[in-house]
Short mmCIF file of C-alpha atoms in Angstrom, two decimals:
data_model
loop_
_atom_site.label_atom_id
_atom_site.label_comp_id
_atom_site.label_asym_id
_atom_site.label_seq_id
_atom_site.Cartn_x
_atom_site.Cartn_y
_atom_site.Cartn_z
CA MET L 15 0.04 0.08 -0.18
CA SER L 16 1.49 3.45 -1.01
CA LYS L 17 2.26 5.87 1.93
CA LYS L 18 0.29 8.76 2.39
CA ILE L 19 2.14 12.33 2.73
CA LEU L 20 0.33 15.40 3.82
CA ILE L 21 1.54 18.82 2.40
CA ILE L 22 0.90 22.18 4.76
CA GLU L 23 2.24 24.91 2.09
CA ASP L 24 0.81 28.32 1.36
CA ASP L 25 2.77 28.72 -1.96
CA ALA L 26 0.37 27.01 -4.31
CA GLN L 27 3.25 26.79 -6.94
CA ILE L 28 5.44 24.82 -4.67
CA ALA L 29 2.78 22.69 -3.33
CA ARG L 30 1.55 21.78 -6.54
CA PHE L 31 4.96 20.98 -7.83
CA VAL L 32 5.92 18.81 -4.76
CA GLU L 33 2.38 17.23 -5.15
CA LEU L 34 2.91 16.04 -8.60
CA GLU L 35 6.53 14.72 -7.97
CA LEU L 36 5.17 12.51 -5.06
CA GLU L 37 2.44 11.46 -6.92
CA HIS L 38 4.69 10.37 -9.97
CA GLU L 39 6.93 8.54 -7.14
CA GLY L 40 3.66 6.51 -6.13
CA TYR L 41 2.46 8.32 -2.86
CA GLN L 42 -0.83 9.29 -2.11
CA VAL L 43 -0.94 13.11 -1.22
CA LYS L 44 -3.02 15.63 0.23
CA LYS L 45 -2.17 19.26 0.72
CA PHE L 46 -3.31 22.27 2.63
CA ASP L 47 -2.45 25.94 2.60
CA ASN L 48 -2.88 26.74 6.34
CA GLY L 49 -1.88 25.11 9.63
CA TYR L 50 -5.52 24.76 10.76
CA ASP L 51 -6.89 22.54 8.00
CA GLY L 52 -3.66 20.52 8.23
CA ILE L 53 -3.81 19.60 12.01
CA ASN L 54 -7.54 18.70 11.44
CA ALA L 55 -6.70 16.43 8.47
CA LEU L 56 -4.17 14.69 10.70
CA LYS L 57 -6.45 14.28 13.33
CA GLU L 58 -9.24 12.76 10.95
CA ASP L 59 -6.80 10.46 8.63
CA ASP L 60 -3.60 8.61 9.35
CA TYR L 61 -0.59 9.67 7.42
CA ASP L 62 2.74 8.55 7.02
CA LEU L 63 5.00 11.79 6.81
CA LEU L 64 4.14 15.80 6.71
CA LEU L 65 5.85 18.16 4.73
CA LEU L 66 5.40 21.36 6.70
CA ASP L 67 6.29 25.25 5.40
CA LEU L 68 7.73 27.21 8.37
CA MET L 69 6.19 30.37 7.18
CA LEU L 70 2.61 30.06 6.95
CA PRO L 71 -0.56 32.57 7.56
CA GLY L 72 -2.21 32.33 10.92
CA LEU L 73 -0.35 29.41 12.70
CA ASP L 74 3.24 29.42 11.58
CA GLY L 75 5.12 26.19 11.16
CA ILE L 76 6.62 26.11 14.61
CA GLU L 77 3.20 26.56 16.25
CA VAL L 78 1.67 24.07 14.01
CA CYS L 79 4.67 21.54 14.79
CA ASN L 80 4.06 22.18 18.67
CA LYS L 81 0.33 21.25 18.37
CA ILE L 82 0.65 18.09 16.12
CA ARG L 83 3.37 16.89 18.43
CA GLU L 84 0.56 16.94 21.25
CA PHE L 85 -1.16 13.81 19.78
CA SER L 86 1.11 12.53 16.74
CA ASP L 87 4.61 11.48 16.25
CA LEU L 88 4.73 11.09 12.57
CA PRO L 89 7.81 12.26 10.39
CA ILE L 90 7.72 16.05 9.85
CA ILE L 91 10.18 17.84 7.43
CA MET L 92 10.06 21.51 7.73
CA LEU L 93 10.36 23.46 4.31
CA THR L 94 11.51 26.86 4.82
CA ALA L 95 13.40 29.94 3.17
CA LYS L 96 15.35 30.49 6.30
CA SER L 97 18.70 29.00 6.46
CA GLU L 98 20.16 30.21 9.88
CA LEU L 99 21.12 27.67 12.38
CA GLU L 100 18.92 29.13 14.79
CA ASP L 101 15.94 28.62 12.51
CA LYS L 102 16.86 25.21 12.03
CA VAL L 103 17.24 24.23 15.75
CA ALA L 104 14.05 26.21 16.40
CA GLY L 105 12.17 23.85 13.92
CA LEU L 106 14.14 20.59 15.23
CA ASP L 107 13.41 21.47 18.77
CA THR L 108 9.44 21.62 18.50
CA GLY L 109 9.87 18.01 17.26
CA ALA L 110 10.52 18.18 13.39
CA ASP L 111 12.63 15.46 12.44
CA ASP L 112 14.37 17.14 9.60
CA TYR L 113 14.71 20.60 7.85
CA LEU L 114 15.02 21.62 4.29
CA THR L 115 15.77 25.03 2.90
CA LYS L 116 14.27 26.44 -0.25
CA PRO L 117 15.17 26.42 -2.95
CA PHE L 118 15.64 22.84 -2.94
CA GLU L 119 16.40 19.92 -5.32
CA ILE L 120 13.43 17.70 -5.48
CA GLU L 121 15.73 14.59 -5.55
CA GLU L 122 17.18 15.82 -2.49
CA LEU L 123 13.64 16.00 -0.84
CA LEU L 124 12.60 12.55 -2.02
CA ALA L 125 15.71 11.00 -0.56
CA ARG L 126 15.36 12.57 2.97
CA ILE L 127 11.48 11.32 2.44
CA ARG L 128 12.45 7.73 1.87
CA ALA L 129 15.03 8.00 4.65
CA LEU L 130 12.68 9.07 7.27
CA LEU L 131 9.99 6.53 5.93
CA ARG L 132 12.54 3.72 5.98
CA ARG L 133 13.74 4.63 9.59
CA ASP L 134 12.03 2.29 11.83
CA LYS L 135 10.43 4.22 14.68
CA GLY L 136 11.83 2.13 17.16
CA THR L 137 15.14 2.90 15.87
CA ILE L 138 15.46 3.93 19.21
CA GLU L 139 13.35 1.39 20.90
CA SER L 140 14.46 -2.59 21.39
CA ALA L 141 14.34 -2.97 25.20
CA ASN L 142 11.38 -1.57 27.05
CA ILE L 143 13.92 -0.12 29.58
CA LEU L 144 17.27 1.39 29.33
CA ASN L 145 19.52 2.12 32.25
CA ILE L 146 22.81 3.67 32.83
CA SER L 147 23.95 4.82 36.17
CA ASP L 148 20.70 6.24 37.86
CA ILE L 149 19.17 7.01 34.39
CA GLU L 150 15.94 4.80 33.50
CA VAL L 151 14.63 5.47 30.25
CA ASN L 152 11.07 3.89 29.52
CA LEU L 153 10.60 3.46 25.69
CA ASP L 154 7.10 2.49 25.92
CA ALA L 155 6.07 5.39 27.90
CA HIS L 156 8.60 7.67 26.26
CA GLN L 157 9.70 8.64 29.80
CA VAL L 158 13.23 9.66 31.26
CA LYS L 159 13.82 9.59 34.87
CA ARG L 160 17.15 10.42 36.64
CA ALA L 161 17.61 9.51 40.51
CA GLY L 162 13.74 8.98 40.34
CA GLN L 163 13.12 12.48 39.32
CA LYS L 164 11.22 12.78 35.97
CA ILE L 165 12.87 14.72 33.11
CA GLU L 166 11.09 16.45 30.09
CA LEU L 167 12.92 16.17 27.07
CA THR L 168 12.20 17.31 23.28
CA LYS L 169 11.71 14.46 20.99
CA LYS L 170 15.29 15.21 19.43
CA GLU L 171 17.01 15.64 22.87
CA TYR L 172 15.11 12.05 23.64
CA ASP L 173 16.37 10.55 20.62
CA LEU L 174 19.71 11.47 21.30
CA LEU L 175 20.07 10.41 24.72
CA VAL L 176 18.49 6.86 23.77
CA TYR L 177 21.27 6.70 20.89
CA LEU L 178 23.87 7.74 23.35
CA ILE L 179 22.73 5.04 25.96
CA LYS L 180 22.53 2.61 23.24
CA ASN L 181 26.02 2.89 22.41
CA GLU L 182 27.25 3.36 26.24
CA GLY L 183 31.05 3.24 26.53
CA ILE L 184 31.36 3.93 22.49
CA VAL L 185 32.76 7.19 21.24
CA VAL L 186 30.26 8.32 18.46
CA SER L 187 31.29 11.16 16.00
CA ARG L 188 29.06 14.11 15.24
CA ASP L 189 28.43 12.74 11.76
CA LYS L 190 27.31 9.32 13.18
CA LEU L 191 24.90 10.89 15.60
CA LEU L 192 23.49 13.19 12.68
CA ASN L 193 22.98 10.02 10.63
CA ASN L 194 21.49 7.91 13.11
CA VAL L 195 19.53 10.38 14.96
CA TRP L 196 18.44 12.83 12.38
CA GLY L 197 17.68 9.96 10.30
CA TYR L 198 19.56 10.76 6.97
CA ASN L 199 23.09 11.51 5.82
CA TYR L 200 22.93 14.96 6.95
CA THR L 201 24.63 17.61 4.74
CA GLY L 202 24.17 20.85 7.12
CA GLU L 203 26.07 22.27 9.78
CA THR L 204 27.28 19.50 12.34
CA ASN L 205 27.25 21.85 15.17
CA ILE L 206 23.72 21.42 15.44
CA VAL L 207 24.92 18.26 17.28
CA ASP L 208 26.89 20.33 19.75
CA VAL L 209 23.84 22.53 20.47
CA TYR L 210 21.72 19.60 21.25
CA ILE L 211 24.40 17.94 23.64
CA ARG L 212 24.25 21.37 25.38
CA TYR L 213 20.50 21.21 25.87
CA LEU L 214 20.39 17.50 26.85
CA ARG L 215 23.59 18.02 29.45
CA SER L 216 21.63 21.19 31.08
CA LYS L 217 18.71 18.44 31.80
CA ILE L 218 20.55 15.51 32.58
CA ASP L 219 23.97 16.46 33.96
CA GLU L 220 24.16 19.71 35.20
CA PRO L 221 21.60 19.31 38.08
CA PHE L 222 23.46 15.99 39.23
CA GLU L 223 27.05 15.51 40.68
CA GLU L 224 28.08 12.45 38.55
CA LYS L 225 28.38 13.45 34.70
CA LEU L 226 27.59 10.75 32.06
CA ILE L 227 27.95 12.71 28.66
CA HIS L 228 31.57 13.11 28.02
CA THR L 229 33.50 14.90 25.19
CA VAL L 230 36.20 13.25 23.29
CA ARG L 231 37.85 16.20 21.73
CA GLY L 232 38.28 15.97 18.02
CA VAL L 233 36.05 12.68 18.01
CA GLY L 234 32.54 12.97 19.50
CA TYR L 235 30.71 12.26 22.56
CA VAL L 236 30.42 9.06 24.45
CA MET L 237 27.72 8.01 27.20
CA ARG L 238 29.48 6.38 30.48
CA SER L 239 29.58 6.53 34.00
CA ASP L 240 32.26 8.10 36.12
CA GLN L 241 32.82 4.88 37.83
CA ASP L 242 33.53 3.21 34.76
CA ASP L 243 36.53 5.54 34.18
#
């Protein structure tokens, strides 16, 4: 059965062009030019992926993404004319899985769509409970606790934490983190990983005595307990 893709894009020319290309590739496509109708469509029907414009009338893409993440974890690719790292971080931090700057090559968009659809939702799943030191991650409940204290993480922070724990004791490079956590062979700024590592440390390391996320200069990051040193 063909995958269903929803497009929320107010530029009619871009929306139509992408719609035709996706239909040519065998996808079922529905499109809306505003966030309100797009959100309602997602509540009424199941889709496999969302292409979401950042600059929308009424609710912008960030607000739309926030509202969608309240009830759905479907893959979201954000489309925008903005290319600054801060805009990328803002989009990803609200729960978007990927970010593509206009103008873009349709081949690149199709490749990223395939990568996200290929990615098993549980790339970050397997065992139901993950532990390292006093951190407990319940994969079924999507819940993180440290020393019994519940810690609120964004979707990307959570994915990053789980990947690091699953590779406990292994130094992983920025490129490897981008490929596995962001879900495709990322070609943008690798320092977006450093941004998210800082976010993660501020929540799971800084409030506690034992630090678990370690930097290996010139290589990457490793998750390990101090008592393993």
